[in-house]
Coordinates of C-alpha atoms in Angstrom, one line a residue:
X1 CA 113.3 29.6 113.0
X2 CA 116.1 31.6 114.0
X3 CA 113.6 34.2 114.5
X4 CA 112.0 35.0 118.1
X5 CA 107.8 35.8 117.8
X6 CA 106.1 37.5 120.5
X7 CA 102.7 38.4 120.6
X8 CA 99.7 38.7 123.9
X9 CA 98.2 35.3 124.7
X10 CA 95.1 37.4 125.6
X11 CA 92.0 39.1 124.5
X12 CA 92.0 42.7 123.6
X13 CA 90.4 44.8 125.9
X14 CA 90.4 46.1 129.5
X15 CA 91.3 43.2 132.6
X16 CA 92.7 42.7 135.5
X17 CA 96.0 41.0 133.7
X18 CA 97.1 40.5 130.6
X19 CA 99.8 37.6 129.0
X20 CA 102.4 38.3 126.4
X21 CA 104.5 35.6 125.4
X22 CA 107.1 35.1 123.6
X23 CA 109.5 32.2 121.9
X24 CA 112.9 31.7 120.0
X25 CA 116.5 32.0 120.6
X26 CA 116.1 36.0 121.4
X27 CA 114.0 35.2 124.5
X28 CA 117.0 35.3 127.1
X29 CA 118.5 38.5 125.9
X30 CA 114.9 40.1 125.6
X31 CA 113.7 39.0 129.3
X32 CA 117.7 40.7 130.6
X33 CA 116.6 43.9 128.3
X34 CA 113.1 44.6 129.8
X35 CA 113.7 43.6 133.2
X36 CA 117.3 44.5 133.5
X37 CA 118.2 41.2 134.8
X38 CA 118.2 37.2 133.9
X39 CA 115.8 35.5 135.8
X40 CA 115.8 32.0 136.6
X41 CA 113.7 29.5 134.6
X42 CA 110.5 28.4 135.5
X43 CA 110.2 31.0 138.4
X44 CA 108.2 33.7 138.7
X45 CA 110.0 37.0 139.5
X46 CA 108.2 40.6 139.8
X47 CA 110.2 43.2 137.4
X48 CA 109.8 46.7 136.4
X49 CA 109.7 46.5 132.5
X50 CA 111.5 49.2 130.6
X51 CA 112.0 50.2 126.8
X52 CA 114.6 51.0 125.4
X53 CA 115.1 54.6 126.4
X54 CA 114.5 53.6 130.2
X55 CA 111.1 54.2 130.6
X56 CA 109.0 52.1 132.7
X57 CA 106.1 50.0 131.4
X58 CA 104.8 48.5 133.8
X59 CA 105.3 46.2 137.0
X60 CA 105.2 42.8 136.0
X61 CA 105.7 39.0 136.7
X62 CA 108.2 37.3 134.3
X63 CA 108.6 33.3 133.6
X64 CA 111.2 32.3 131.2
X65 CA 111.2 28.7 130.3
X66 CA 113.9 27.2 128.5
X67 CA 114.2 24.8 125.7
X68 CA 113.2 21.9 125.5
X69 CA 110.7 22.2 128.4
X70 CA 108.2 24.8 127.2
X71 CA 105.3 24.9 125.1
X72 CA 107.0 25.4 122.2
X73 CA 110.2 23.1 122.9
X74 CA 112.1 26.8 122.6
X75 CA 113.4 29.3 124.8
X76 CA 110.2 31.1 125.7
X77 CA 108.6 33.8 128.0
X78 CA 106.0 35.6 129.5
X79 CA 105.1 39.0 131.1
X80 CA 102.1 39.0 133.7
X81 CA 101.1 42.7 133.3
X82 CA 98.3 44.8 134.0
X83 CA 95.8 44.6 131.4
X84 CA 94.8 48.1 130.1
X85 CA 95.2 48.4 126.7
X86 CA 98.1 51.3 127.0
X87 CA 100.4 48.7 128.9
X88 CA 100.1 46.1 126.7
X89 CA 100.4 47.9 123.5
X90 CA 103.3 49.8 125.1
X91 CA 105.5 46.3 125.5
X92 CA 104.3 44.9 122.4
X93 CA 106.0 47.8 120.8
X94 CA 109.5 47.7 123.4
X95 CA 109.5 43.7 122.2
X96 CA 108.9 45.2 118.3
X97 CA 112.0 47.6 119.0
X98 CA 114.2 44.6 119.9
X99 CA 113.6 43.5 117.0
X100 CA 111.4 40.5 117.6
X101 CA 108.7 39.7 115.1
X102 CA 105.0 39.7 115.9
X103 CA 103.8 36.0 116.0
X104 CA 101.5 34.7 113.0
X105 CA 98.3 33.4 113.7
X106 CA 98.6 29.8 115.6
X107 CA 102.5 30.3 115.2
X108 CA 103.4 29.4 118.7
X109 CA 101.4 26.1 118.8
X110 CA 102.7 25.3 114.9
X111 CA 105.9 25.5 116.7
X112 CA 105.3 23.4 119.2
X113 CA 104.3 20.5 116.6
X114 CA 107.4 21.1 114.3
X115 CA 109.6 20.8 117.4
X116 CA 107.8 17.6 118.4
X117 CA 105.5 18.8 122.0
X118 CA 102.3 18.1 119.9
X119 CA 101.1 15.7 117.1
X120 CA 98.7 17.7 114.5
X121 CA 95.8 16.2 116.3
X122 CA 96.9 17.6 119.5
X123 CA 97.5 21.0 118.2
X124 CA 94.1 20.8 116.6
X125 CA 92.6 19.6 119.8
X126 CA 94.5 22.7 121.2
X127 CA 92.1 25.0 118.9
X128 CA 89.1 23.2 119.7
X129 CA 89.7 24.0 123.7
X130 CA 90.3 27.7 123.2
X131 CA 86.4 28.3 120.9
X132 CA 84.7 25.4 123.8
X133 CA 81.4 26.9 124.4
X134 CA 80.2 23.9 125.9
X135 CA 81.1 21.3 129.0
X136 CA 80.9 18.4 125.7
X137 CA 82.8 20.8 123.4
X138 CA 85.8 20.8 126.2
X139 CA 85.9 17.3 127.5
X140 CA 86.1 16.5 123.7
X141 CA 88.9 18.8 123.4
X142 CA 91.1 18.0 126.3
X143 CA 90.7 14.4 124.9
X144 CA 92.2 15.6 121.8
X145 CA 94.7 17.3 123.7
X146 CA 95.7 14.8 125.8
X147 CA 96.6 12.6 122.7
X148 CA 93.7 10.0 122.3
X149 CA 93.9 10.4 118.7
X150 CA 97.8 9.8 118.5
X151 CA 97.6 6.9 121.0
X152 CA 94.6 5.5 118.9
X153 CA 97.3 5.8 116.0
X154 CA 99.9 4.4 117.6
X155 CA 97.8 1.2 117.8
X156 CA 96.9 0.9 114.6
X157 CA 100.1 1.8 112.9
X158 CA 101.5 -1.2 115.2
X159 CA 98.6 -3.5 113.3
X160 CA 99.7 -2.2 110.1
X161 CA 103.7 -3.2 110.8
X162 CA 103.0 -6.7 111.3
X163 CA 100.6 -6.9 108.4
X164 CA 103.1 -4.9 106.2
X165 CA 105.8 -7.1 107.4
X166 CA 104.2 -11.0 107.1
X167 CA 103.1 -9.2 103.2
X168 CA 107.0 -7.8 102.2
X169 CA 108.5 -11.4 103.7
X170 CA 105.9 -13.3 101.2
X171 CA 107.3 -11.1 98.3
X172 CA 111.3 -10.5 99.5
X173 CA 111.8 -14.2 100.6
X174 CA 109.5 -16.1 98.2
X175 CA 112.7 -18.9 98.1
X176 CA 113.9 -18.7 102.0
X177 CA 112.9 -20.6 104.7
X178 CA 109.7 -19.1 105.7
X179 CA 106.5 -20.4 106.8
X180 CA 104.1 -21.4 103.8
X181 CA 101.3 -19.0 103.6
X182 CA 102.8 -16.3 105.4
X183 CA 100.9 -13.5 103.6
X184 CA 97.7 -15.0 105.3
X185 CA 99.0 -14.4 108.7
X186 CA 98.3 -10.7 108.0
X187 CA 95.0 -11.3 107.5
X188 CA 93.8 -11.1 111.9
X189 CA 95.7 -7.8 111.8
X190 CA 94.1 -6.3 108.6
X191 CA 90.7 -7.5 109.1
X192 CA 90.9 -6.0 113.2
X193 CA 92.1 -2.7 111.2
X194 CA 89.3 -2.4 109.3
X195 CA 86.3 -2.7 112.5
X196 CA 88.4 -0.2 113.9
X197 CA 88.2 1.9 111.4
X198 CA 85.2 1.6 111.0
X199 CA 84.2 2.1 114.7
X200 CA 86.1 5.4 114.5
X201 CA 84.3 6.7 110.8
X202 CA 81.0 6.0 112.6
X203 CA 81.9 8.3 115.2
X204 CA 83.1 11.5 113.4
X205 CA 79.5 12.2 112.7
X206 CA 79.2 12.7 116.4
X207 CA 82.4 14.6 116.9
X208 CA 81.8 16.9 114.3
X209 CA 78.2 17.6 115.7
X210 CA 79.8 18.1 119.2
X211 CA 82.6 20.8 117.7
X212 CA 79.6 22.5 115.3
X213 CA 76.4 21.5 116.8
X214 CA 73.7 19.8 116.8
X215 CA 71.5 21.4 113.9
X216 CA 68.1 21.3 114.2
X217 CA 65.4 23.2 111.8
X218 CA 62.1 24.5 112.2
X219 CA 60.1 23.6 109.4
X220 CA 56.0 23.3 107.9
X221 CA 54.0 26.0 106.2
X222 CA 53.5 30.0 106.5
X223 CA 52.0 31.2 109.9
X224 CA 52.4 27.5 111.6
X225 CA 53.5 29.0 114.3
X226 CA 57.2 28.8 113.6
X227 CA 59.0 31.9 114.5
X228 CA 56.6 31.4 117.5
X229 CA 58.0 28.3 118.8
X230 CA 61.7 29.3 118.1
X231 CA 60.9 32.0 120.4
X232 CA 59.8 30.6 122.9
X233 CA 62.7 27.7 122.4
X234 CA 64.9 30.1 122.4
X235 CA 63.6 32.4 125.5
X236 CA 63.6 35.6 123.7
X237 CA 62.4 37.0 120.6
X238 CA 65.0 35.8 117.9
X239 CA 62.9 36.1 115.0
X240 CA 59.9 38.4 113.8
X241 CA 56.7 37.4 114.6
X242 CA 53.0 38.8 112.4
X243 CA 50.0 37.5 111.4
X244 CA 51.0 37.9 108.2
X245 CA 51.7 34.9 106.2
X246 CA 55.4 34.4 104.9
X247 CA 57.4 37.3 107.2
X248 CA 60.5 34.8 107.8
X249 CA 62.0 35.1 104.5
X250 CA 65.8 34.0 105.6
X251 CA 67.1 31.2 108.0
X252 CA 67.1 32.4 111.4
X253 CA 69.5 30.5 113.4
X254 CA 69.7 30.7 116.9
X255 CA 72.6 29.2 119.1
X256 CA 71.2 27.3 122.4
X257 CA 72.7 24.4 124.8
X258 CA 70.8 22.0 125.6
X259 CA 72.3 19.5 128.6
X260 CA 75.9 20.5 127.8
X261 CA 75.8 20.6 124.3
X262 CA 75.8 23.2 121.2
X263 CA 72.8 23.4 119.6
X264 CA 72.0 25.5 116.2
X265 CA 67.9 25.8 116.3
X266 CA 66.9 27.4 112.5
X267 CA 63.4 29.1 111.8
X268 CA 63.1 28.8 108.4
X269 CA 60.6 30.3 105.5
X270 CA 57.5 28.7 105.0
X271 CA 57.2 26.6 102.4
X272 CA 54.9 27.1 99.7
X273 CA 55.2 27.8 96.0
X274 CA 55.4 32.0 95.3
X275 CA 55.8 34.3 92.6
X276 CA 57.5 36.4 95.2
X277 CA 61.5 36.2 94.1
X278 CA 62.8 37.0 97.6
X279 CA 60.3 34.6 99.5
X280 CA 61.3 31.9 96.8
X281 CA 64.8 32.1 97.8
X282 CA 64.0 31.9 101.1
X283 CA 62.1 28.4 100.6
X284 CA 65.1 27.4 98.6
X285 CA 67.3 28.0 101.5
X286 CA 64.7 26.7 103.9
X287 CA 64.9 23.1 101.7
X288 CA 68.6 23.2 102.0
X289 CA 69.0 24.0 105.3
X290 CA 66.2 20.9 106.4
X291 CA 68.0 18.5 104.1
X292 CA 71.7 18.9 105.7
X293 CA 69.7 19.3 109.6
X294 CA 70.2 16.5 112.5
X295 CA 66.3 16.5 113.0
X296 CA 63.4 18.0 111.7
X297 CA 60.1 19.8 113.6
X298 CA 57.1 19.6 111.0
X299 CA 55.4 22.4 112.8
X300 CA 51.4 22.1 111.7
X301 CA 48.9 24.7 112.3
X302 CA 46.5 22.5 114.1
X303 CA 44.1 25.5 114.1
X304 CA 43.8 25.7 110.1
X305 CA 40.6 24.6 107.9
X306 CA 43.4 22.8 105.6
X307 CA 47.2 21.3 106.1
X308 CA 49.6 20.9 103.7
X309 CA 51.3 17.7 103.0
X310 CA 54.0 17.1 105.0
X311 CA 57.7 17.8 104.2
X312 CA 59.8 16.3 101.3
X313 CA 62.8 16.2 104.0
X314 CA 61.1 14.8 107.3
X315 CA 62.7 11.5 108.1
X316 CA 61.5 8.8 110.6
X317 CA 62.1 9.9 114.7
X318 CA 61.7 13.5 113.5
X319 CA 58.8 15.5 115.5
X320 CA 55.8 16.7 114.4
X321 CA 54.4 19.5 116.5
X322 CA 50.5 20.5 115.9
X323 CA 51.0 24.0 117.2
X324 CA 47.9 26.0 118.2
X325 CA 46.5 24.0 120.6
X326 CA 44.6 27.1 122.5
X327 CA 42.0 27.6 119.6
X328 CA 39.4 25.1 118.0
X329 CA 41.2 22.4 116.1
X330 CA 41.0 22.6 112.0
X331 CA 39.4 20.4 110.1
X332 CA 42.4 18.9 108.4
X333 CA 44.3 18.3 111.7
X334 CA 43.4 14.7 111.4
X335 CA 44.8 14.1 108.3
X336 CA 48.3 15.7 109.4
X337 CA 48.7 13.3 112.1
X338 CA 47.9 10.3 110.2
X339 CA 50.9 11.0 107.5
X340 CA 53.1 12.2 110.9
X341 CA 52.6 8.4 111.7
X342 CA 52.6 6.9 108.6
X343 CA 56.1 8.9 108.8
X344 CA 57.3 7.2 111.8
X345 CA 57.5 11.0 113.4
X346 CA 57.0 11.8 117.3
X347 CA 54.2 13.7 117.7
X348 CA 53.5 16.5 120.4
X349 CA 50.0 18.5 120.1
X350 CA 50.9 21.5 122.2
X351 CA 50.5 25.6 122.1
X352 CA 53.7 27.6 121.4
X353 CA 52.6 30.4 123.8
X354 CA 52.0 27.8 126.9
X355 CA 55.4 27.7 128.6
X356 CA 54.5 24.0 130.1
X357 CA 54.1 22.8 126.3
X358 CA 57.2 24.9 125.6
X359 CA 58.9 22.6 128.5
X360 CA 57.7 19.1 126.8
X361 CA 59.6 20.1 123.5
X362 CA 62.4 21.0 124.6
X363 CA 62.5 18.1 127.1
X364 CA 62.3 15.9 124.0
X365 CA 64.5 18.1 122.3
X366 CA 67.1 17.1 125.3
X367 CA 66.5 13.9 124.8
X368 CA 67.0 13.7 121.3
X369 CA 70.2 15.4 121.4
X370 CA 71.6 13.4 124.2
X371 CA 70.9 10.6 122.8
X372 CA 73.0 11.6 119.8
X373 CA 75.6 12.8 120.9
X374 CA 76.5 11.2 124.4
X375 CA 78.7 8.3 124.3
X376 CA 81.0 6.0 127.1
X377 CA 84.0 8.4 125.8
X378 CA 84.3 11.1 123.5
X379 CA 84.5 10.9 119.8
X380 CA 88.5 9.7 118.9
X381 CA 88.1 11.5 115.4
X382 CA 86.7 14.7 115.7
X383 CA 87.4 16.8 111.7
X384 CA 86.4 16.1 108.4
X385 CA 89.7 16.0 108.0
X386 CA 90.4 13.0 109.8
X387 CA 86.9 11.9 108.5
X388 CA 88.6 11.7 104.7
X389 CA 91.9 10.1 106.1
X390 CA 90.4 7.2 107.7
X391 CA 88.1 6.6 104.7
X392 CA 90.8 7.2 102.6
X393 CA 93.1 4.1 105.0
X394 CA 90.0 1.8 105.3
X395 CA 89.1 1.8 101.4
X396 CA 93.5 0.7 101.3
X397 CA 92.7 -1.8 103.6
X398 CA 89.6 -3.1 102.3
X399 CA 91.3 -3.7 99.5
X400 CA 94.6 -5.2 100.7
X401 CA 92.1 -8.0 101.9
X402 CA 90.5 -7.9 98.7
X403 CA 93.8 -9.1 96.4
X404 CA 96.0 -10.7 99.2
X405 CA 96.6 -13.0 96.9
X406 CA 98.9 -10.9 95.7
X407 CA 101.2 -9.5 98.7
X408 CA 102.8 -7.5 96.2
X409 CA 99.7 -5.7 96.0
X410 CA 98.5 -6.1 99.1
X411 CA 101.5 -4.6 100.5
X412 CA 101.5 -1.1 98.7
X413 CA 97.8 -0.9 99.8
X414 CA 98.4 -1.3 103.8
X415 CA 101.7 1.3 102.6
X416 CA 99.7 3.9 101.2
X417 CA 96.7 3.4 104.2
X418 CA 99.3 4.1 107.0
X419 CA 100.8 7.0 104.9
X420 CA 96.9 8.2 105.0
X421 CA 97.0 7.6 108.8
X422 CA 100.0 9.2 109.5
X423 CA 98.8 12.5 108.3
X424 CA 96.1 12.3 110.7
X425 CA 98.9 13.2 113.2
X426 CA 101.0 15.5 110.9
X427 CA 103.5 12.3 110.7
X428 CA 103.9 13.4 107.3
X429 CA 101.7 16.4 105.8
X430 CA 102.0 18.7 102.9
X431 CA 103.0 22.1 103.6
X432 CA 99.7 23.4 102.4
X433 CA 97.8 21.6 104.7
X434 CA 99.6 22.7 107.6
X435 CA 99.3 26.2 106.9
X436 CA 95.5 25.3 106.8
X437 CA 95.2 24.2 109.8
X438 CA 97.2 26.2 111.8
X439 CA 95.6 29.4 110.1
X440 CA 92.5 28.8 111.9
X441 CA 94.2 29.5 115.0
X442 CA 94.2 33.1 116.7
X443 CA 96.9 35.4 117.2
X444 CA 99.2 34.2 120.6
X445 CA 98.4 30.8 120.5

């Protein structure tokens, strides 16, 4: 990396202060060219920045960091200027005129990774920290940035090395003075590793849900009051409500925060057979969303004379909400209650127009979210990429245990498991994987 990059590190628009950062071998020369003289490393200095023609750009605080004691591991600097768009634009233009290159998305963090300042899991944590909207997301991302997954990887790697050493001794020195059944000594390490990877895998879904949001689907027949309940829970008019069945024809997602966790609440099309092509597509999407949701709420019209059978996607622990309790009960409500009990659903009888009743449902949803997402510690692994590699490593280790009587085969499985785990932290990873990871970052980070 011989070129020097620059980018605005703060969001575009007006602000009191904007930060423009740079990194690379030409940093010192660029700082001197813009500010007139060199600044001391790691000491903020107030300087007037000037372009190549000597025209003043702005007064700025200049911070310079010398390699390797910087975020990227290279010589780098930051300019803290007034946050007007014209000021930032003039500074970026001046940096370009000096021959510096505008950074690509995630390039600062990629340089930090390639210079050994962060592992790949920590770099992903940086991206998550930038995107964090809730307290739970912040805590989880900060744990990643501080190296939680990297520390777990080191523990796993130590056990892998011990297991592999025993297998290699059995393979390479069969006639030497090594203890009998030396390969058997690998079993405790492998069994411990299998247990640890199984625990990490069991927690990945929790980590993904904290990052992406806990998904709750409102399902049921047309005109049961799903949209009314959605609006009441969201506290705003997110969905159109009319007396005409089939008003909702697409999935309407509303982001919410419950107990510090991100939640996606979805109003879906009423489930029924229809000849209307548009409504039929809405029903198909509703069923797809409900299948992938973490929790479903079956909304039943408690005043209807006939209630449709429960949706096929309901699972034990989902909610059944008998709506419209402010109206006389319908003839079929009792059957719906019996079906809900048979499916082991949590049942509530409410009116979506009553604030107190809506509060009861919000409390119930909060309990479900906290129960599913909270834990003594943030999840070790939080992404689908982590899940795939942990699964691959686990499968290799389980096979190694199964073929332990053939140490050559078991040793190869252990090596391949180690390779999969190394890819989690980026010790070895194809270039295209790194490109995909860092492409998700914003420019300037």
